[in-house]
């Protein structure tokens, strides 16, 4: 794996405004950004009490991953994950399916991969047992920005390039 410091930044996601102090202690998250992948490392219990933090963590991770084109959610530090939290992850993955590839890493077979499979969520969430299986070992060239044509350019038949 490429661990060049110029390509990898890792930081802990802090407590969000208005969040009870014990919630961020119960669900911790680190985000590692690379040129081709964003990895969200999650630890703790994701349950009804911590679901709001989980959703905020996901929203932040999806926003940051939009630049790299891939989000990997590493769950090896998670001791409990409710079905609702898995569905929240899948819903966000489905919303970003055209622009973002989302994978889940859990070292041992678990309830998480069984729920994903049983609920038919595999088109949006692929489950892997090893982080190395989903993180490219080389740096891919930057993804081009999709070209958006204006109605005026399409009507004229002479698109201009930005």
PDB file of C-alpha atoms in Angstrom:
ATOM      1  CA  UNK A   1       0.000   0.000   0.000  1.00  0.00           C
ATOM      2  CA  UNK A   2       1.148   3.498  -0.727  1.00  0.00           C
ATOM      3  CA  UNK A   3       1.839   5.123   2.619  1.00  0.00           C
ATOM      4  CA  UNK A   4       3.597   8.182   1.272  1.00  0.00           C
ATOM      5  CA  UNK A   5       2.699  11.017   3.687  1.00  0.00           C
ATOM      6  CA  UNK A   6       1.967  13.366   0.789  1.00  0.00           C
ATOM      7  CA  UNK A   7      -0.822  11.041  -0.315  1.00  0.00           C
ATOM      8  CA  UNK A   8      -2.267   9.987   3.051  1.00  0.00           C
ATOM      9  CA  UNK A   9      -3.924  12.166   5.694  1.00  0.00           C
ATOM     10  CA  UNK A  10      -5.607  10.671   8.733  1.00  0.00           C
ATOM     11  CA  UNK A  11      -7.552  12.473  11.410  1.00  0.00           C
ATOM     12  CA  UNK A  12     -10.125  11.702  14.073  1.00  0.00           C
ATOM     13  CA  UNK A  13     -13.616  12.979  13.498  1.00  0.00           C
ATOM     14  CA  UNK A  14     -14.415  15.198  16.500  1.00  0.00           C
ATOM     15  CA  UNK A  15     -17.647  15.423  18.441  1.00  0.00           C
ATOM     16  CA  UNK A  16     -20.336  17.319  16.560  1.00  0.00           C
ATOM     17  CA  UNK A  17     -22.073  20.428  17.906  1.00  0.00           C
ATOM     18  CA  UNK A  18     -24.776  19.587  20.430  1.00  0.00           C
ATOM     19  CA  UNK A  19     -23.671  15.992  20.779  1.00  0.00           C
ATOM     20  CA  UNK A  20     -23.605  14.537  24.308  1.00  0.00           C
ATOM     21  CA  UNK A  21     -19.963  13.909  25.331  1.00  0.00           C
ATOM     22  CA  UNK A  22     -20.456  10.191  25.848  1.00  0.00           C
ATOM     23  CA  UNK A  23     -21.746   9.657  22.290  1.00  0.00           C
ATOM     24  CA  UNK A  24     -18.415  10.458  20.646  1.00  0.00           C
ATOM     25  CA  UNK A  25     -16.767   8.197  23.218  1.00  0.00           C
ATOM     26  CA  UNK A  26     -19.112   5.334  22.267  1.00  0.00           C
ATOM     27  CA  UNK A  27     -18.604   5.743  18.503  1.00  0.00           C
ATOM     28  CA  UNK A  28     -15.190   6.821  17.322  1.00  0.00           C
ATOM     29  CA  UNK A  29     -14.172   7.421  13.752  1.00  0.00           C
ATOM     30  CA  UNK A  30     -10.968   8.221  11.914  1.00  0.00           C
ATOM     31  CA  UNK A  31     -10.877   9.298   8.314  1.00  0.00           C
ATOM     32  CA  UNK A  32      -7.913   8.605   6.069  1.00  0.00           C
ATOM     33  CA  UNK A  33      -7.805  10.337   2.723  1.00  0.00           C
ATOM     34  CA  UNK A  34      -5.690   9.153  -0.174  1.00  0.00           C
ATOM     35  CA  UNK A  35      -5.651  10.237  -3.787  1.00  0.00           C
ATOM     36  CA  UNK A  36      -7.801   7.288  -4.902  1.00  0.00           C
ATOM     37  CA  UNK A  37      -9.591   6.198  -1.729  1.00  0.00           C
ATOM     38  CA  UNK A  38     -11.072   7.538   1.471  1.00  0.00           C
ATOM     39  CA  UNK A  39     -11.090   5.087   4.373  1.00  0.00           C
ATOM     40  CA  UNK A  40     -13.456   5.523   7.316  1.00  0.00           C
ATOM     41  CA  UNK A  41     -12.254   3.559  10.363  1.00  0.00           C
ATOM     42  CA  UNK A  42     -15.109   3.103  12.816  1.00  0.00           C
ATOM     43  CA  UNK A  43     -15.008   1.727  16.367  1.00  0.00           C
ATOM     44  CA  UNK A  44     -17.531   1.237  19.139  1.00  0.00           C
ATOM     45  CA  UNK A  45     -21.264   0.579  19.267  1.00  0.00           C
ATOM     46  CA  UNK A  46     -23.604   1.927  16.605  1.00  0.00           C
ATOM     47  CA  UNK A  47     -27.054   1.669  18.124  1.00  0.00           C
ATOM     48  CA  UNK A  48     -30.188   3.759  18.658  1.00  0.00           C
ATOM     49  CA  UNK A  49     -28.369   6.048  21.104  1.00  0.00           C
ATOM     50  CA  UNK A  50     -25.447   6.757  18.750  1.00  0.00           C
ATOM     51  CA  UNK A  51     -27.302   6.704  15.409  1.00  0.00           C
ATOM     52  CA  UNK A  52     -27.281  10.493  15.014  1.00  0.00           C
ATOM     53  CA  UNK A  53     -23.490  10.579  15.334  1.00  0.00           C
ATOM     54  CA  UNK A  54     -23.215   7.657  12.907  1.00  0.00           C
ATOM     55  CA  UNK A  55     -25.268   9.559  10.324  1.00  0.00           C
ATOM     56  CA  UNK A  56     -23.139  12.677  10.735  1.00  0.00           C
ATOM     57  CA  UNK A  57     -19.945  10.626  10.442  1.00  0.00           C
ATOM     58  CA  UNK A  58     -21.280   9.026   7.258  1.00  0.00           C
ATOM     59  CA  UNK A  59     -22.319  12.351   5.764  1.00  0.00           C
ATOM     60  CA  UNK A  60     -18.855  13.773   6.414  1.00  0.00           C
ATOM     61  CA  UNK A  61     -17.127  10.691   5.015  1.00  0.00           C
ATOM     62  CA  UNK A  62     -19.270  10.631   1.865  1.00  0.00           C
ATOM     63  CA  UNK A  63     -18.650  14.329   1.288  1.00  0.00           C
ATOM     64  CA  UNK A  64     -14.890  13.913   1.632  1.00  0.00           C
ATOM     65  CA  UNK A  65     -14.827  10.721  -0.454  1.00  0.00           C
ATOM     66  CA  UNK A  66     -16.440  12.448  -3.418  1.00  0.00           C
ATOM     67  CA  UNK A  67     -12.988  13.742  -4.400  1.00  0.00           C
ATOM     68  CA  UNK A  68     -11.359  10.298  -4.467  1.00  0.00           C
ATOM     69  CA  UNK A  69     -14.265   8.337  -5.954  1.00  0.00           C
ATOM     70  CA  UNK A  70     -14.089   5.484  -3.435  1.00  0.00           C
ATOM     71  CA  UNK A  71     -15.150   5.134   0.195  1.00  0.00           C
ATOM     72  CA  UNK A  72     -14.094   2.150   2.263  1.00  0.00           C
ATOM     73  CA  UNK A  73     -15.840   1.740   5.627  1.00  0.00           C
ATOM     74  CA  UNK A  74     -13.601  -0.353   7.883  1.00  0.00           C
ATOM     75  CA  UNK A  75     -15.682  -1.898  10.682  1.00  0.00           C
ATOM     76  CA  UNK A  76     -13.159  -4.119  12.477  1.00  0.00           C
ATOM     77  CA  UNK A  77     -13.346  -1.904  15.571  1.00  0.00           C
ATOM     78  CA  UNK A  78     -17.143  -2.001  15.722  1.00  0.00           C
ATOM     79  CA  UNK A  79     -18.494  -4.174  18.527  1.00  0.00           C
ATOM     80  CA  UNK A  80     -22.194  -3.696  17.723  1.00  0.00           C
ATOM     81  CA  UNK A  81     -23.962  -2.394  14.629  1.00  0.00           C
ATOM     82  CA  UNK A  82     -27.734  -2.135  14.411  1.00  0.00           C
ATOM     83  CA  UNK A  83     -29.636  -3.045  11.273  1.00  0.00           C
ATOM     84  CA  UNK A  84     -30.760   0.597  11.032  1.00  0.00           C
ATOM     85  CA  UNK A  85     -27.131   1.762  10.899  1.00  0.00           C
ATOM     86  CA  UNK A  86     -26.380  -0.714   8.087  1.00  0.00           C
ATOM     87  CA  UNK A  87     -29.405   0.585   6.179  1.00  0.00           C
ATOM     88  CA  UNK A  88     -28.245   4.181   6.696  1.00  0.00           C
ATOM     89  CA  UNK A  89     -24.901   3.268   5.135  1.00  0.00           C
ATOM     90  CA  UNK A  90     -26.603   1.465   2.241  1.00  0.00           C
ATOM     91  CA  UNK A  91     -28.989   4.378   1.582  1.00  0.00           C
ATOM     92  CA  UNK A  92     -26.100   6.804   1.303  1.00  0.00           C
ATOM     93  CA  UNK A  93     -24.183   4.391  -0.923  1.00  0.00           C
ATOM     94  CA  UNK A  94     -27.229   4.071  -3.170  1.00  0.00           C
ATOM     95  CA  UNK A  95     -27.624   7.870  -3.385  1.00  0.00           C
ATOM     96  CA  UNK A  96     -23.972   8.216  -4.495  1.00  0.00           C
ATOM     97  CA  UNK A  97     -23.849   5.026  -6.586  1.00  0.00           C
ATOM     98  CA  UNK A  98     -23.127   6.847  -9.872  1.00  0.00           C
ATOM     99  CA  UNK A  99     -20.166   8.800  -8.510  1.00  0.00           C
ATOM    100  CA  UNK A 100     -18.764   6.813  -5.602  1.00  0.00           C
ATOM    101  CA  UNK A 101     -17.775   3.193  -5.086  1.00  0.00           C
ATOM    102  CA  UNK A 102     -18.517   2.078  -1.504  1.00  0.00           C
ATOM    103  CA  UNK A 103     -17.044  -0.994   0.186  1.00  0.00           C
ATOM    104  CA  UNK A 104     -17.241  -2.419   3.682  1.00  0.00           C
ATOM    105  CA  UNK A 105     -14.344  -4.211   5.381  1.00  0.00           C
ATOM    106  CA  UNK A 106     -14.980  -6.599   8.261  1.00  0.00           C
ATOM    107  CA  UNK A 107     -12.214  -9.146   8.966  1.00  0.00           C
ATOM    108  CA  UNK A 108     -14.386 -12.057  10.037  1.00  0.00           C
ATOM    109  CA  UNK A 109     -17.793 -13.039   8.687  1.00  0.00           C
ATOM    110  CA  UNK A 110     -20.339 -11.175  10.766  1.00  0.00           C
ATOM    111  CA  UNK A 111     -23.913 -10.105  11.093  1.00  0.00           C
ATOM    112  CA  UNK A 112     -23.041  -7.058   8.992  1.00  0.00           C
ATOM    113  CA  UNK A 113     -22.304  -9.030   5.827  1.00  0.00           C
ATOM    114  CA  UNK A 114     -25.262 -11.361   6.465  1.00  0.00           C
ATOM    115  CA  UNK A 115     -27.625  -8.368   6.780  1.00  0.00           C
ATOM    116  CA  UNK A 116     -26.183  -6.744   3.648  1.00  0.00           C
ATOM    117  CA  UNK A 117     -26.646  -9.970   1.689  1.00  0.00           C
ATOM    118  CA  UNK A 118     -30.071 -10.900   3.098  1.00  0.00           C
ATOM    119  CA  UNK A 119     -31.453  -7.397   2.541  1.00  0.00           C
ATOM    120  CA  UNK A 120     -30.220  -7.335  -1.071  1.00  0.00           C
ATOM    121  CA  UNK A 121     -27.838  -4.423  -0.478  1.00  0.00           C
ATOM    122  CA  UNK A 122     -24.830  -5.903  -2.306  1.00  0.00           C
ATOM    123  CA  UNK A 123     -25.331  -3.763  -5.453  1.00  0.00           C
ATOM    124  CA  UNK A 124     -24.407  -0.738  -3.299  1.00  0.00           C
ATOM    125  CA  UNK A 125     -22.178  -2.253  -0.610  1.00  0.00           C
ATOM    126  CA  UNK A 126     -19.506  -4.821  -1.331  1.00  0.00           C
ATOM    127  CA  UNK A 127     -18.091  -6.631   1.694  1.00  0.00           C
ATOM    128  CA  UNK A 128     -14.419  -7.592   1.962  1.00  0.00           C
ATOM    129  CA  UNK A 129     -12.429  -9.240   4.727  1.00  0.00           C
ATOM    130  CA  UNK A 130      -9.139  -7.431   4.032  1.00  0.00           C
ATOM    131  CA  UNK A 131      -8.521  -3.723   3.553  1.00  0.00           C
ATOM    132  CA  UNK A 132      -5.731  -4.497   1.074  1.00  0.00           C
ATOM    133  CA  UNK A 133      -8.336  -6.024  -1.266  1.00  0.00           C
ATOM    134  CA  UNK A 134     -10.047  -2.676  -1.823  1.00  0.00           C
ATOM    135  CA  UNK A 135      -7.297  -0.067  -1.575  1.00  0.00           C
ATOM    136  CA  UNK A 136      -5.278   0.298  -4.767  1.00  0.00           C
ATOM    137  CA  UNK A 137      -1.566  -0.292  -4.211  1.00  0.00           C
ATOM    138  CA  UNK A 138      -0.597   2.297  -6.798  1.00  0.00           C
ATOM    139  CA  UNK A 139      -1.742   5.833  -7.249  1.00  0.00           C
ATOM    140  CA  UNK A 140      -4.231   6.074 -10.073  1.00  0.00           C
ATOM    141  CA  UNK A 141      -4.315   9.209 -12.203  1.00  0.00           C
ATOM    142  CA  UNK A 142      -6.832  11.787 -11.005  1.00  0.00           C
ATOM    143  CA  UNK A 143     -10.395  11.171 -12.103  1.00  0.00           C
ATOM    144  CA  UNK A 144     -11.515  13.706 -14.695  1.00  0.00           C
ATOM    145  CA  UNK A 145     -14.412  15.928 -13.785  1.00  0.00           C
ATOM    146  CA  UNK A 146     -17.485  15.025 -15.812  1.00  0.00           C
ATOM    147  CA  UNK A 147     -18.166  17.594 -18.518  1.00  0.00           C
ATOM    148  CA  UNK A 148     -21.465  19.383 -18.119  1.00  0.00           C
ATOM    149  CA  UNK A 149     -22.868  20.854 -21.295  1.00  0.00           C
ATOM    150  CA  UNK A 150     -25.087  23.894 -21.173  1.00  0.00           C
ATOM    151  CA  UNK A 151     -28.397  23.878 -23.023  1.00  0.00           C
ATOM    152  CA  UNK A 152     -27.071  26.683 -25.232  1.00  0.00           C
ATOM    153  CA  UNK A 153     -24.060  24.602 -26.288  1.00  0.00           C
ATOM    154  CA  UNK A 154     -26.200  21.566 -27.039  1.00  0.00           C
ATOM    155  CA  UNK A 155     -28.717  23.598 -29.055  1.00  0.00           C
ATOM    156  CA  UNK A 156     -25.917  25.179 -31.137  1.00  0.00           C
ATOM    157  CA  UNK A 157     -24.210  21.837 -31.638  1.00  0.00           C
ATOM    158  CA  UNK A 158     -20.859  23.457 -30.802  1.00  0.00           C
ATOM    159  CA  UNK A 159     -19.914  22.641 -27.237  1.00  0.00           C
ATOM    160  CA  UNK A 160     -17.085  24.631 -25.770  1.00  0.00           C
ATOM    161  CA  UNK A 161     -14.522  23.034 -23.533  1.00  0.00           C
ATOM    162  CA  UNK A 162     -13.794  24.347 -20.066  1.00  0.00           C
TER     163      UNK A 162
END
